[in-house]
Short mmCIF file of C-alpha atoms in Angstrom, two decimals:
data_model
loop_
_atom_site.label_atom_id
_atom_site.label_comp_id
_atom_site.label_asym_id
_atom_site.label_seq_id
_atom_site.Cartn_x
_atom_site.Cartn_y
_atom_site.Cartn_z
CA UNK A 1 7.00 -54.86 20.13
CA UNK A 2 6.45 -55.54 16.44
CA UNK A 3 7.13 -58.86 14.79
CA UNK A 4 9.57 -59.31 11.95
CA UNK A 5 9.57 -61.82 9.11
CA UNK A 6 11.33 -61.97 5.76
CA UNK A 7 10.25 -62.74 2.22
CA UNK A 8 12.57 -63.22 -0.76
CA UNK A 9 11.34 -62.68 -4.30
CA UNK A 10 13.14 -62.80 -7.64
CA UNK A 11 11.44 -61.13 -10.58
CA UNK A 12 14.01 -59.85 -13.02
CA UNK A 13 16.30 -56.94 -12.30
CA UNK A 14 16.31 -56.24 -8.58
CA UNK A 15 16.35 -52.51 -9.29
CA UNK A 16 12.74 -52.81 -10.45
CA UNK A 17 11.62 -55.04 -7.58
CA UNK A 18 12.42 -52.67 -4.68
CA UNK A 19 10.09 -49.74 -5.25
CA UNK A 20 6.79 -51.69 -5.37
CA UNK A 21 7.41 -52.95 -1.82
CA UNK A 22 9.56 -50.20 -0.33
CA UNK A 23 6.87 -47.68 0.56
CA UNK A 24 4.14 -50.01 1.82
CA UNK A 25 2.91 -49.92 5.38
CA UNK A 26 4.46 -52.75 7.37
CA UNK A 27 7.61 -53.00 5.24
CA UNK A 28 10.70 -52.35 7.33
CA UNK A 29 13.44 -52.89 4.75
CA UNK A 30 13.97 -54.04 1.17
CA UNK A 31 17.47 -55.19 0.22
CA UNK A 32 18.68 -56.04 -3.29
CA UNK A 33 20.87 -59.10 -3.48
CA UNK A 34 21.73 -62.50 -4.88
CA UNK A 35 20.43 -65.92 -3.89
CA UNK A 36 20.05 -69.48 -5.10
CA UNK A 37 23.61 -70.01 -6.32
CA UNK A 38 26.73 -71.88 -5.36
CA UNK A 39 29.30 -69.09 -4.93
CA UNK A 40 29.79 -67.50 -1.52
CA UNK A 41 29.28 -63.72 -1.50
CA UNK A 42 29.19 -63.21 -5.28
CA UNK A 43 29.70 -59.88 -6.97
CA UNK A 44 27.38 -58.32 -9.54
CA UNK A 45 29.92 -59.10 -12.27
CA UNK A 46 30.09 -62.77 -11.22
CA UNK A 47 26.30 -63.13 -11.12
CA UNK A 48 25.98 -61.36 -14.49
CA UNK A 49 28.46 -63.85 -16.00
CA UNK A 50 25.88 -66.64 -15.43
CA UNK A 51 28.49 -68.82 -13.71
CA UNK A 52 27.37 -68.65 -10.07
CA UNK A 53 23.80 -69.93 -10.34
CA UNK A 54 22.49 -66.90 -8.44
CA UNK A 55 19.32 -64.99 -9.16
CA UNK A 56 18.87 -61.27 -8.53
CA UNK A 57 16.29 -60.94 -5.76
CA UNK A 58 14.94 -58.70 -3.04
CA UNK A 59 14.80 -59.59 0.63
CA UNK A 60 11.87 -57.89 2.31
CA UNK A 61 11.72 -57.50 6.08
CA UNK A 62 8.13 -56.94 7.15
CA UNK A 63 5.76 -56.86 10.11
CA UNK A 64 3.21 -59.66 9.50
CA UNK A 65 0.71 -57.97 11.80
CA UNK A 66 0.54 -55.05 9.35
CA UNK A 67 1.40 -56.66 5.99
CA UNK A 68 0.77 -60.39 5.56
CA UNK A 69 2.96 -62.71 3.55
CA UNK A 70 -0.09 -63.49 1.43
CA UNK A 71 -0.43 -59.79 0.55
CA UNK A 72 3.27 -59.65 -0.36
CA UNK A 73 2.90 -62.64 -2.68
CA UNK A 74 -0.02 -60.95 -4.43
CA UNK A 75 2.03 -57.77 -4.88
CA UNK A 76 4.90 -59.91 -6.21
CA UNK A 77 2.72 -61.47 -8.92
CA UNK A 78 1.71 -58.00 -10.05
CA UNK A 79 5.36 -57.01 -10.67
CA UNK A 80 6.28 -59.98 -12.85
CA UNK A 81 5.40 -61.99 -15.93
CA UNK A 82 4.76 -65.36 -14.28
CA UNK A 83 4.72 -67.07 -17.70
CA UNK A 84 8.36 -66.30 -18.55
CA UNK A 85 10.88 -68.70 -16.98
CA UNK A 86 13.97 -67.30 -18.71
CA UNK A 87 13.96 -63.76 -17.39
CA UNK A 88 11.68 -60.81 -17.06
CA UNK A 89 10.96 -58.32 -19.81
CA UNK A 90 14.25 -56.97 -21.24
CA UNK A 91 16.29 -58.85 -18.60
CA UNK A 92 17.15 -62.27 -20.00
CA UNK A 93 18.93 -65.24 -18.43
CA UNK A 94 18.85 -67.49 -15.40
CA UNK A 95 19.93 -64.68 -13.06
CA UNK A 96 16.62 -62.93 -13.84
CA UNK A 97 14.30 -65.93 -13.49
CA UNK A 98 11.11 -65.50 -11.43
CA UNK A 99 11.24 -67.34 -8.11
CA UNK A 100 9.48 -67.13 -4.77
CA UNK A 101 11.99 -68.30 -2.15
CA UNK A 102 10.15 -69.67 0.89
CA UNK A 103 11.55 -69.98 4.40
CA UNK A 104 8.83 -72.04 6.10
CA UNK A 105 6.11 -74.59 5.38
CA UNK A 106 3.55 -71.80 5.88
CA UNK A 107 5.21 -69.58 3.26
CA UNK A 108 5.35 -72.55 0.87
CA UNK A 109 1.65 -73.28 1.40
CA UNK A 110 0.67 -69.65 0.79
CA UNK A 111 2.92 -69.31 -2.29
CA UNK A 112 1.73 -72.59 -3.83
CA UNK A 113 -1.94 -71.82 -3.21
CA UNK A 114 -1.49 -68.37 -4.72
CA UNK A 115 0.33 -69.77 -7.77
CA UNK A 116 -2.34 -72.45 -8.24
CA UNK A 117 -5.12 -69.85 -7.99
CA UNK A 118 -3.36 -67.70 -10.58
CA UNK A 119 -2.96 -70.72 -12.87
CA UNK A 120 -6.70 -71.49 -12.89
CA UNK A 121 -7.75 -67.83 -13.07
CA UNK A 122 -7.27 -67.72 -16.84
CA UNK A 123 -5.61 -64.33 -16.40
CA UNK A 124 -2.79 -65.59 -18.64
CA UNK A 125 -2.96 -67.70 -21.77
CA UNK A 126 0.41 -69.36 -21.09
CA UNK A 127 1.20 -71.60 -18.09
CA UNK A 128 2.46 -70.10 -14.83
CA UNK A 129 6.14 -71.07 -14.63
CA UNK A 130 7.36 -69.09 -11.60
CA UNK A 131 9.28 -71.47 -9.33
CA UNK A 132 8.79 -71.82 -5.59
CA UNK A 133 12.05 -72.86 -3.94
CA UNK A 134 13.45 -73.13 -0.43
CA UNK A 135 15.51 -70.16 0.68
CA UNK A 136 19.22 -70.27 0.05
CA UNK A 137 21.87 -67.95 1.45
CA UNK A 138 21.07 -64.35 0.50
CA UNK A 139 23.95 -61.99 -0.21
CA UNK A 140 23.24 -58.25 -0.27
CA UNK A 141 24.29 -56.60 -3.52
CA UNK A 142 26.86 -53.83 -3.64
CA UNK A 143 25.83 -50.48 -2.13
CA UNK A 144 25.29 -48.80 -5.49
CA UNK A 145 22.47 -51.30 -6.19
CA UNK A 146 20.58 -50.50 -2.98
CA UNK A 147 17.65 -48.07 -3.32
CA UNK A 148 18.56 -47.70 -6.99
CA UNK A 149 15.21 -46.18 -7.95
CA UNK A 150 15.86 -43.31 -5.55
CA UNK A 151 19.52 -42.79 -6.38
CA UNK A 152 19.11 -43.05 -10.18
CA UNK A 153 15.51 -42.15 -11.09
CA UNK A 154 16.25 -41.62 -14.80
CA UNK A 155 17.95 -45.01 -15.21
CA UNK A 156 15.22 -46.67 -13.15
CA UNK A 157 12.59 -45.16 -15.47
CA UNK A 158 14.50 -46.58 -18.46
CA UNK A 159 14.47 -50.05 -16.89
CA UNK A 160 10.75 -49.86 -16.16
CA UNK A 161 10.15 -48.74 -19.76
CA UNK A 162 11.74 -52.01 -20.95
CA UNK A 163 8.35 -53.69 -20.91
CA UNK A 164 7.57 -54.20 -17.23
CA UNK A 165 5.36 -51.15 -16.82
CA UNK A 166 3.41 -51.85 -20.02
CA UNK A 167 2.92 -55.50 -19.02
CA UNK A 168 1.72 -54.53 -15.55
CA UNK A 169 -0.83 -52.13 -17.00
CA UNK A 170 -2.06 -54.68 -19.52
CA UNK A 171 -2.37 -57.60 -17.09
CA UNK A 172 -2.92 -56.17 -13.64
CA UNK A 173 -4.71 -52.83 -13.77
CA UNK A 174 -8.44 -53.27 -13.46
CA UNK A 175 -10.52 -52.03 -16.33
CA UNK A 176 -13.04 -49.31 -15.55
#
């Protein structure tokens, strides 16, 4: 019987955060949703109004015997600009802030060590500002937001073209 754990990451628009994790071995499910706010079961419109305190995030259910939390954190860094606290790429505002939400002391230790290693790596000129926070209630987003990259590939490509893909290539792809 396989084990199951969860990881919650916020890195801008949740539409762009599903695909990088969705097809990896050991990933059982990736759900788009809202977390970190004060409203129970918020809607997309409420979160977008910047009045609920929620952040768009993805909740990843994974088998830690196949895919470790440490590997997931490394993949997370490679999807985000960890130097931008007020959003990600074309997505601006507190509901797009980068956060690793941890659900155990072990996840916190791994996330903090990874963030600290990134900070001293000199990979970025600016400070690493991604927050590490305790998990809060996670509310799945409306159905039309789930698996968005599959349901709306043209719109997903437009979102990725808003700077995320270019940034990833510039900062994360190894030079030959």
